[in-house]
XYZ file of C-alpha atoms in Angstrom:
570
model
C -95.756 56.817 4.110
C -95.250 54.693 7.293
C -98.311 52.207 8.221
C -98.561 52.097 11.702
C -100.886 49.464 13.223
C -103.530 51.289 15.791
C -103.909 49.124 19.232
C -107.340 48.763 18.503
C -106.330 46.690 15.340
C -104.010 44.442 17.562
C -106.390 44.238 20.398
C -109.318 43.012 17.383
C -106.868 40.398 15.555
C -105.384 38.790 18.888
C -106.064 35.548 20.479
C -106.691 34.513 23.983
C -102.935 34.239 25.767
C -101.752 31.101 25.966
C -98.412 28.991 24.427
C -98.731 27.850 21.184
C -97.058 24.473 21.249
C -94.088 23.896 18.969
C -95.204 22.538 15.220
C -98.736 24.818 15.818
C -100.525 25.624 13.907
C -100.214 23.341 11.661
C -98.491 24.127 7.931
C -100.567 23.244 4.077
C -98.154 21.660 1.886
C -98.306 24.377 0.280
C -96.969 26.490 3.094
C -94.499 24.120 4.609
C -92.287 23.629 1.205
C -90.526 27.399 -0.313
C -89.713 27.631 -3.671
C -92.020 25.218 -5.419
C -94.041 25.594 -8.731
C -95.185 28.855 -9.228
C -98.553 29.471 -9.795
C -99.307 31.221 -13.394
C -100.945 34.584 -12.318
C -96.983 34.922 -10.134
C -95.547 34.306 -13.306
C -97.144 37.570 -15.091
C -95.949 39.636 -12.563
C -92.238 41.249 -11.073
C -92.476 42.316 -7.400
C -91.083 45.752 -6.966
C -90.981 46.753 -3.351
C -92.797 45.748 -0.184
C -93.859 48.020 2.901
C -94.332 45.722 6.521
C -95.845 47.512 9.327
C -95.766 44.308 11.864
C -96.899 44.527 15.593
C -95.205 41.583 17.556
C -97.319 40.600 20.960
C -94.914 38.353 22.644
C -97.491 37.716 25.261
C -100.531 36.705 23.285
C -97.695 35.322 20.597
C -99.504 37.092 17.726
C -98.644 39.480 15.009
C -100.742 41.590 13.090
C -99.530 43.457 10.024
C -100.699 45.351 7.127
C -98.607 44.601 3.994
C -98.360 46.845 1.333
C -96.584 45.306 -1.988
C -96.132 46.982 -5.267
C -95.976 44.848 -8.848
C -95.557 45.749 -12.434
C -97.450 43.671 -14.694
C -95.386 41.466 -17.309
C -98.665 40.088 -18.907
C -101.905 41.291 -18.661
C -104.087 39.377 -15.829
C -107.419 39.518 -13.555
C -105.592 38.416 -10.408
C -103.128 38.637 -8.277
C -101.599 35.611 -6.324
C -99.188 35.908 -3.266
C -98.376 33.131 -0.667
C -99.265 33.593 2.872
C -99.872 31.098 5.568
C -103.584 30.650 5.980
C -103.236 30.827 9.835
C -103.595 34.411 9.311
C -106.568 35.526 9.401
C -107.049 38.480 6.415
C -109.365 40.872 7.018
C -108.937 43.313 4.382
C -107.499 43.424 0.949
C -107.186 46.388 -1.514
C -105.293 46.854 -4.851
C -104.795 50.575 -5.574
C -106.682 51.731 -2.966
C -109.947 50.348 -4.114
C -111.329 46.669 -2.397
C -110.815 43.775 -4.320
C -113.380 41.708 -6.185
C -112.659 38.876 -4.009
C -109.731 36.763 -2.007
C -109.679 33.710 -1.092
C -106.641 31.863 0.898
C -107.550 27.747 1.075
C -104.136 26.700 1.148
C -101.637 29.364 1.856
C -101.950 30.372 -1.748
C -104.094 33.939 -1.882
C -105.632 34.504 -4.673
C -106.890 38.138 -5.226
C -109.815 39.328 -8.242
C -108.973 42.409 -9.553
C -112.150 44.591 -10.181
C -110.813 45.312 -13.640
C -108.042 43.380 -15.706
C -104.553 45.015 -15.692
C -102.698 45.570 -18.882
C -99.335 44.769 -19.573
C -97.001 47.011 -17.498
C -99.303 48.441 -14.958
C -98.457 49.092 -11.354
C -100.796 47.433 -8.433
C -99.979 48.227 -4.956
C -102.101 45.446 -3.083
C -102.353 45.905 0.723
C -103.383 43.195 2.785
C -104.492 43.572 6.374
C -103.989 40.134 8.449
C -103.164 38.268 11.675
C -102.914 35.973 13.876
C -101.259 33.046 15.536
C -98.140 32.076 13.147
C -96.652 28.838 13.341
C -94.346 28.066 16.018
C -91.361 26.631 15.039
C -90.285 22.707 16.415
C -86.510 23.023 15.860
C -85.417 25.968 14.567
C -83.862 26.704 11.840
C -84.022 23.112 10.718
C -87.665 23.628 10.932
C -88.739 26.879 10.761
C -91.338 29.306 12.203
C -91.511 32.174 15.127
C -89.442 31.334 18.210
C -91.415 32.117 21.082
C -88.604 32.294 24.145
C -87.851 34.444 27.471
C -84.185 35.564 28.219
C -82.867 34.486 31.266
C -84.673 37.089 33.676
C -87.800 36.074 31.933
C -88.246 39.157 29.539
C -89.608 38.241 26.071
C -87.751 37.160 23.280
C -88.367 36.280 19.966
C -86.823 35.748 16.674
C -87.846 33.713 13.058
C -86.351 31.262 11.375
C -87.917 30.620 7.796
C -85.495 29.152 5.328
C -87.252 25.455 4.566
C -90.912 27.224 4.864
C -90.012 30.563 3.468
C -91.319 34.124 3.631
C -95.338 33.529 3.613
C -94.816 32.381 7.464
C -94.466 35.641 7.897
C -95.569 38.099 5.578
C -97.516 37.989 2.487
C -94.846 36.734 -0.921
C -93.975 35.210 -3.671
C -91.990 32.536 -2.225
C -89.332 31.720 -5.001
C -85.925 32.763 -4.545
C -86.339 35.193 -7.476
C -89.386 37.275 -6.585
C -87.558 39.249 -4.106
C -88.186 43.084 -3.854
C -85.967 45.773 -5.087
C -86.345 47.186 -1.480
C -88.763 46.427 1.481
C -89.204 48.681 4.214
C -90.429 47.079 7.998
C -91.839 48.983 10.962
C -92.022 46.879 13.726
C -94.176 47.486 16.574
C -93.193 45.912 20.049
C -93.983 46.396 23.781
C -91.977 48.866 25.972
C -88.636 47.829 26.928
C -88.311 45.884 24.001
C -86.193 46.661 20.488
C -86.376 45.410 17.282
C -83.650 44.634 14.999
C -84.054 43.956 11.560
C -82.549 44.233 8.109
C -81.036 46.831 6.220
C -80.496 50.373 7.600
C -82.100 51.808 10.914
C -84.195 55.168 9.245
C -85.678 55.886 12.822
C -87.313 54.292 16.323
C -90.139 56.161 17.466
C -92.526 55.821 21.153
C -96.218 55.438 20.608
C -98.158 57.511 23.488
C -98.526 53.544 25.074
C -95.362 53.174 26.012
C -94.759 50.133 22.887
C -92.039 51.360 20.450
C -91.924 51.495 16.405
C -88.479 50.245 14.583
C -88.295 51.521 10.848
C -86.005 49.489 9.272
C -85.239 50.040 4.967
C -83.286 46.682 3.234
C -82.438 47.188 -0.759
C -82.658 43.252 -2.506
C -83.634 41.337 0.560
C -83.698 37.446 0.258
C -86.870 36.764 1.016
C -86.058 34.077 3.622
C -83.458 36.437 5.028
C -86.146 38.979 5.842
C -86.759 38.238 9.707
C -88.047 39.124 12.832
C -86.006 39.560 16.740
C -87.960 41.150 19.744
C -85.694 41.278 22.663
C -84.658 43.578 25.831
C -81.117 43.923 23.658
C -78.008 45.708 25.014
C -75.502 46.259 21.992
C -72.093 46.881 20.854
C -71.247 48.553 17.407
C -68.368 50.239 15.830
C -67.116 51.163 11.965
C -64.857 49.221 10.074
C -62.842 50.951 7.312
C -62.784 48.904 4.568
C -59.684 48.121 2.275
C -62.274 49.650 -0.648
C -61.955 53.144 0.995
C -65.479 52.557 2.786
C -66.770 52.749 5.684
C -68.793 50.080 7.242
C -71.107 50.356 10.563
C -71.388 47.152 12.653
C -73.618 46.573 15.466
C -73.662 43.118 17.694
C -77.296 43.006 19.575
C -77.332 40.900 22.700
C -78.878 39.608 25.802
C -78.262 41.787 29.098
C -75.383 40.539 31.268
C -73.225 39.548 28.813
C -70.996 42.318 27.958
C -67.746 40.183 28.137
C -68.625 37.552 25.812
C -70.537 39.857 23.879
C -67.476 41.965 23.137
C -65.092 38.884 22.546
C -67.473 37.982 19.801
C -68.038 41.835 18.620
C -63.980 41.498 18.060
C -64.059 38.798 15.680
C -66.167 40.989 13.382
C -63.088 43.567 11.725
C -60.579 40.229 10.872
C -63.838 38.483 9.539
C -64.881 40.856 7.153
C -61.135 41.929 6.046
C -60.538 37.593 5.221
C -63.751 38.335 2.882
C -62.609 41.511 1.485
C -59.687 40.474 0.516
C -60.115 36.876 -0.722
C -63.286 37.588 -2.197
C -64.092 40.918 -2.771
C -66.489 43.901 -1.162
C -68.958 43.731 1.503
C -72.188 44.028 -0.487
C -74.441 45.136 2.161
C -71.636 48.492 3.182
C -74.292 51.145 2.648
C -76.972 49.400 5.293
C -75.160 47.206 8.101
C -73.141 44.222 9.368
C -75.509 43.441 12.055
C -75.678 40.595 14.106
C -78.263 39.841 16.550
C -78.218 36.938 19.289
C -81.387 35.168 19.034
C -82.983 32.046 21.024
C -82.255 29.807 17.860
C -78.623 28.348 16.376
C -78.293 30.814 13.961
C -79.009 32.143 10.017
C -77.869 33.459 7.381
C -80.652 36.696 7.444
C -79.172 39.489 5.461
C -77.489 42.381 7.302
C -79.002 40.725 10.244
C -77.741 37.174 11.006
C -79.146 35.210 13.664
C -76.603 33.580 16.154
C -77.652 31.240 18.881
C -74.081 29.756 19.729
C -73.782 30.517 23.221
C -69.888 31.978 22.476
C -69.112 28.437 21.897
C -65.174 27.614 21.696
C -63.265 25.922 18.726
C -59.560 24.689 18.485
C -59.713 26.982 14.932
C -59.865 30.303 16.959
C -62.754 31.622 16.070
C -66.371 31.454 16.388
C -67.283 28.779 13.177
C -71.262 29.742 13.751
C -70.712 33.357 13.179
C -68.253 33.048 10.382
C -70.188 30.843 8.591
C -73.470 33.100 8.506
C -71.639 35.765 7.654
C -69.377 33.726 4.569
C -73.907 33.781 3.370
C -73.749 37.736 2.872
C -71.938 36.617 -0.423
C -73.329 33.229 -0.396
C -76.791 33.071 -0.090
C -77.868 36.819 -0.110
C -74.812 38.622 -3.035
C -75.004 35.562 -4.718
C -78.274 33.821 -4.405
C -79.315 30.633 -6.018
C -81.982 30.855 -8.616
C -83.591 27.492 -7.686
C -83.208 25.621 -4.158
C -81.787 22.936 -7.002
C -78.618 25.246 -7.138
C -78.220 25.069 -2.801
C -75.058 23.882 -2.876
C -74.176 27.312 -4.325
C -75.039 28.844 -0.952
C -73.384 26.040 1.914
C -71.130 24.457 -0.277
C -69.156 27.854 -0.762
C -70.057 28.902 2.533
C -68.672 26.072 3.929
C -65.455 26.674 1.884
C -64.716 29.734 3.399
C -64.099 28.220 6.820
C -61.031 26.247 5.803
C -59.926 29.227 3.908
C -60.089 31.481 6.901
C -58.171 28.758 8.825
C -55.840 29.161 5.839
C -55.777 32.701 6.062
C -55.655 33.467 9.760
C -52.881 29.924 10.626
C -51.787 28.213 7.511
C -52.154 25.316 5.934
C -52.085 22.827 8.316
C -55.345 24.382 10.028
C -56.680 24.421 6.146
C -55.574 20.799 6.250
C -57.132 19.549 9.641
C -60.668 21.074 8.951
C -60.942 19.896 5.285
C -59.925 16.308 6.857
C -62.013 17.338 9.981
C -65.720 17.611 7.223
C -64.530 15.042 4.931
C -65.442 12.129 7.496
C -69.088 13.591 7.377
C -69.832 13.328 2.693
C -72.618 10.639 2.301
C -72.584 10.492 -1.060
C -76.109 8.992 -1.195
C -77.742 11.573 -3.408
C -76.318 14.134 -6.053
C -75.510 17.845 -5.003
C -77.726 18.699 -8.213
C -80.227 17.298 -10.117
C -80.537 19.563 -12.954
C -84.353 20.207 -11.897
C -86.487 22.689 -10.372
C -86.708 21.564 -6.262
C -88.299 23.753 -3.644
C -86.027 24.328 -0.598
C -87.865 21.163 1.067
C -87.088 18.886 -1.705
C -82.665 19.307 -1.412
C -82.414 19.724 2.685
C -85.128 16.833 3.686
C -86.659 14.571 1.037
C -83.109 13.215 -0.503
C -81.252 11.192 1.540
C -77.646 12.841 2.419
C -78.021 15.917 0.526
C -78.949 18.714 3.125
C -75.506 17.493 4.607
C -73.741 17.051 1.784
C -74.528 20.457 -0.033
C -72.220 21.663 3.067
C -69.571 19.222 3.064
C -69.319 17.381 -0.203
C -69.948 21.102 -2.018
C -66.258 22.257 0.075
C -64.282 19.489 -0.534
C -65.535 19.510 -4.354
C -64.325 23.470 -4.283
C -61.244 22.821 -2.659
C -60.282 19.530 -5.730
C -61.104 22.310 -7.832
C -58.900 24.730 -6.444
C -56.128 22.280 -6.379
C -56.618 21.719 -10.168
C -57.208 25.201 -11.524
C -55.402 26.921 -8.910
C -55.907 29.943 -7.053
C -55.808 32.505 -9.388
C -58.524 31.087 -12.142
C -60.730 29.332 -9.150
C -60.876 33.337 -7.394
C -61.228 35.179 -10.092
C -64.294 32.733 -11.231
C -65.817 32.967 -7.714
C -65.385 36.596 -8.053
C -67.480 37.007 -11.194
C -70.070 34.273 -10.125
C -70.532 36.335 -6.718
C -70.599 40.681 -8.929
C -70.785 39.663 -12.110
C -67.255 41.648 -12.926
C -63.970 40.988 -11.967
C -63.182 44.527 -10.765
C -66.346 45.067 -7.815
C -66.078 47.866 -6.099
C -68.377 49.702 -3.677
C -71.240 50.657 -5.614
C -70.789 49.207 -8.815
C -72.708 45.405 -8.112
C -76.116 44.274 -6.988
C -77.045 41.475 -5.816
C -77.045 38.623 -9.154
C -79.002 35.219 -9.132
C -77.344 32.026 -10.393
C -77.437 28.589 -11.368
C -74.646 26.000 -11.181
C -74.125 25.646 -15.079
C -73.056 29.605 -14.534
C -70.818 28.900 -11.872
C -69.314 25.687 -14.480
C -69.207 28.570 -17.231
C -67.671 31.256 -15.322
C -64.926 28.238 -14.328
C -64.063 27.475 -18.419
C -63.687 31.551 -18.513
C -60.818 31.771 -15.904
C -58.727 28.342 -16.112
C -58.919 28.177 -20.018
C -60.703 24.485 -19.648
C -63.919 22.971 -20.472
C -64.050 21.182 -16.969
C -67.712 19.739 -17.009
C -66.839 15.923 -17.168
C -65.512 17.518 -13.534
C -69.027 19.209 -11.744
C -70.797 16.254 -13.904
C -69.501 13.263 -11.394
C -69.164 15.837 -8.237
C -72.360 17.412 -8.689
C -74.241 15.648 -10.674
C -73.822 11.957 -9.258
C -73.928 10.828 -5.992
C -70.945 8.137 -5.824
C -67.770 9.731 -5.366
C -65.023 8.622 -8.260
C -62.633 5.410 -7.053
C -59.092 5.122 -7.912
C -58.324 2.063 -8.916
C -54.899 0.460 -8.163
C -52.776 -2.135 -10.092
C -49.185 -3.532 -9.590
C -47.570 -5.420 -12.616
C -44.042 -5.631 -11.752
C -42.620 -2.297 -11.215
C -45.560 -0.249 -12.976
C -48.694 1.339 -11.211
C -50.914 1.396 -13.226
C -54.283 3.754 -12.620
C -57.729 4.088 -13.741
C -60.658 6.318 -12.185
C -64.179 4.471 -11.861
C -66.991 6.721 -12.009
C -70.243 6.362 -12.023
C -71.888 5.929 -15.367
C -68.403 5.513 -16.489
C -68.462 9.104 -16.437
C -65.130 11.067 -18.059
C -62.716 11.663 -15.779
C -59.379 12.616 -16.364
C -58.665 14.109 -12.618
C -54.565 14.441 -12.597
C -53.507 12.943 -9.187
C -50.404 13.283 -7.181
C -48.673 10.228 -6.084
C -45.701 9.634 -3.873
C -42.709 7.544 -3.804
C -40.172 7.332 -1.213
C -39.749 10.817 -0.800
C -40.985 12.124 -4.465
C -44.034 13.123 -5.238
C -45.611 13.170 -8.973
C -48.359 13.966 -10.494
C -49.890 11.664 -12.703
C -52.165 12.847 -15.836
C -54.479 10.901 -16.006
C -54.989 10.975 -19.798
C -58.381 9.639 -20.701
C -59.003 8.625 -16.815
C -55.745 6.369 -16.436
C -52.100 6.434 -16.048
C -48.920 4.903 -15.205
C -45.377 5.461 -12.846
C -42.778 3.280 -12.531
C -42.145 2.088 -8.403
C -39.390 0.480 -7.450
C -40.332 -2.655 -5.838
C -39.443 -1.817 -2.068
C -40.685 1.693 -2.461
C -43.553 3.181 0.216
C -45.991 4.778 -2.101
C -48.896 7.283 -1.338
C -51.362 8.483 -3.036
C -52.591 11.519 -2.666
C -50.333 12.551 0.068
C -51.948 15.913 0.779
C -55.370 15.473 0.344
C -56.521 17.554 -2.460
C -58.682 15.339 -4.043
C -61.978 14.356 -3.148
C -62.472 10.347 -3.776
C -63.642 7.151 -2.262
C -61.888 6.240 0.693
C -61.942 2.363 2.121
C -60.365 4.287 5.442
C -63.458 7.013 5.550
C -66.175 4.077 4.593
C -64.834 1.737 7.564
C -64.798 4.655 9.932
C -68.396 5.669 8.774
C -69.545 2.125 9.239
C -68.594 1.775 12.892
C -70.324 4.619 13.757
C -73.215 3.356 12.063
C -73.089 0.490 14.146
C -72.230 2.726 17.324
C -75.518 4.581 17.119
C -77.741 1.802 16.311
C -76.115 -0.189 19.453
C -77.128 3.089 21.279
C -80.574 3.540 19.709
C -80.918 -0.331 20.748
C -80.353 0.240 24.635
């Protein structure tokens, strides 16, 4: 049954209208950091399905919401525990229709007394009643929150952002990547004039007798960062696209008013987008609910069936729009395939990342594929690994190790496309393919979403080439120094040896030419030899498909290291 929030209950929760400055209120630890530690009571318990009925006052900027969340017991407890900012203010909690002992919400952690202990295998439906101010966000995506904003002609418009902070800015969770529900369901409530986008499919709109509007929205397997808010006066654009799977898919482009042209340009990009996908990597896996897209006063994200883009139809010498193909490349990245721990992040940017080249590739050739892998390699810092091996909340990878949020995009593509080179296209595919459905023949209908870790991805990569590569993903992932090639002349033999960190393994075959030939060296046991003719022009690596230390990319990143310090200086 659909909760529907009563004006009274808005009117009671609200705030006295003013701005809330950006960074306000202020985040617990707790709060500001998704996907860390779990607290024990979360552990005993698998979250089924949640049911949002959220009333968004753009004026006051406050929401109010009543939350209704279904669990099934994996242990027997006296509590439930759910995250949930403690700006909120919660005013009522019950679990199974009956008022909790107690429930108490210090730091953004809620703990909830059951009146009586729940065995193994029960089902609780808790439904908490809050609101409030949430926080506003200083820079978002980067750092998250809601996005208060007014269009152009000054009508409201609002959107969230909550990928570092995570799902409790918004609604009561579990916020670890794998607590998400089997299926939420949203009803959003906003003033007249306005609509509401959201995930999933649209199940109905209907018009209180106050002129404010309800948007029913249903989303099977939602990431639970993806699940987001946008308020807006929104013209749109939508059509079908018929997939090569024999499917039918509706897409819908929500933007501002005035902006037809542009909007349509964009709306265009979505049928070749989706068929690169489709074909290189397999089914849309969100067919039955929506490709939506929805422009929002933010750069953009990755929020499932709904991604956010803020690019302002920005041009690129690639042909397309790289802001909109790269939050769509995260419906397979990020919400099909989604990482099991934030450690594992490089599974969503790294690949989604990749799949810019490769639609380069696809749509102009190789030399495109070529200039934009040579375009992102002049950005790897190489100052902390892509994995550690250990738990990390989303916090932990993107801000607190130095180079890594970057690098999990750029260092994670150019370590996919060495391995492509190596393996080749057929075994590197076909192991992306079972990584992202967990078969090698997906079809509509016959994959769910899947959660993974990076030692599956290194597993699923030994299944299709027919090699143990880990020595490989243990100095690209697991170190932070890129490998050196070391060169040696001694008479008309060149010799070459790999350094890696840790004196790591690393028997990386490497192409080298000479005069006009090029060879590939083996690399047996991490060195090798060719003979070169003393006048002979040698190059190594003469394509680029090898990701390695580079004296040319180090002096180039080192004057403009000292070109933005001489600018910070003036």
């Amino acid at each position: 049954m659909m909760l529907r929030l009563p004006l009274a209950a808005v009117l009671l929760l609200s705030t006295s209208a003013f701005a809330a400055e950006p960074g306000k209120p202020p985040l617990t630890a707790q709060t500001s950091s998704s996907g860390g530690p779990l607290d024990p009571a979360q552990k005993k318990l698998r979250f089924d399905t949640a049911d949002l009925a959220l009333s968004v006052d753009p004026e006051r900027e406050v929401i109010n919401g009543i939350a209704t969340l279904t669990f099934t017991t994996l242990d027997k407890t006296d509590r439930v525990v759910v995250d949930l900012d403690k700006n909120y203010t919660v005013t009522a909690v019950t679990v199974d229709g009956v008022d909790a002992l107690s429930f108490a919400n210090p730091e953004g952690r809620m703990t909830i007394k059951l009146v009586k202990k729940a065995a193994k295998d029960a089902k609780l439906v808790v439904k908490i009643t809050y609101g409030g101010r949430p926080h506003t966000a200083v820079r978002a995506p980067w750092d998250g929150g809601f996005v208060w904003s007014k269009t152009p002609t000054g009508q409201p418009w609002v959107a969230t952002a909550v990928q570092m902070e995570g799902c409790d800015l918004i609604w009561p969770c579990i916020d670890y990547p794998t607590y998400e529900p089997d299926k939420i369901t949203l009803h959003i409530t906003v003033p007249k004039g306005l609509k509401a986008p959201s995930n999933g499919k649209l199940v109905g709109v209907e018009t209180l007798d106050d002129g404010r509007s309800v948007w029913n929205w249903e989303a099977a397997h939602p990431t639970l960062y993806g699940v987001a808010l946008n308020v807006g006066p929104y013209d749109e654009v939508s059509g079908t696209y018929k997939s090569r799977f024999g499917n039918t898919i509706p897409m819908t482009y929500w933007y501002l008013p005035g902006e037809k042209a542009q909007a349509d340009k964009l709306f265009a990009e979505f049928a070749p987008t989706l068929d690169f996908f489709e074909s290189v990597i397999g089914p849309y896996p969100f067919a039955d609910q929506k490709v939506g897209v929805v422009e929002t006063p933010h750069k953009g994200m990755e929020h499932q069936t709904i991604n956010g883009y803020g690019n302002n139809y920005a041009k690129t010498p690639w042909g397309f729009d790289d802001l909109f193909q790269h939050e769509f490349a995260h419906e397979w990245f990020a919400n099909q395939l989604t990482a099991a721990n934030w450690d594992d992040f490089w599974l969503h940017e790294g690949f989604a990342a990749y799949m810019q080249p490769l639609y380069g590739k696809w749509r102009s050739g190789d030399g495109v594929y070529t200039a934009m892998m040579l375009q992102a390699r002049n950005g790897i810092q190489n100052k902390s690994p892509l994995v550690t091996g250990k738990p990390q909340s989303a916090e932990d990878v993107y801000e607190k190790q130095p180079g890594r949020g970057g690098d999990i995009y750029t260092k994670g593509s150019w370590t996919l496309h060495t391995l492509r080179n190596l393996i080749g296209d057929k075994a590197f595919f076909e192991a992306i393919k079972l990584a992202v459905y967990g078969r090698p023949d997906p079809a509509p209908g016959n994959f769910q979403p899947l959660f993974r870790t990076t030692p599956e991805f290194i597993a699923y990569v030994k299944q299709t080439s027919g090699q143990d590569l880990q020595w490989f993903f243990d100095v690209y992932l697991y170190e932070a120094a890129l490998p050196q090639l070391i060169q040696e002349h001694k008479g008309d033999q060149l010799l070459l040896h790999w350094k890696t960190p840790n004196n790591r393994p690393f028997p990386l075959p490497i192409e080298v030419q000479v005069g006009d030939t090029v060879q590939k060296v083996a690399m047996v046991g991490g060195a090798g030899k060719l003979t070169v003719p003393a006048d002979a022009h040698v190059i190594i690596d003469p394509m680029s498909r090898v990701l390695m230390q580079s004296d040319t990319v180090d002096a180039y990143q080192a004057w403009r290291a000292e070109q933005a310090a001489k600018g910070a200086a003036k």
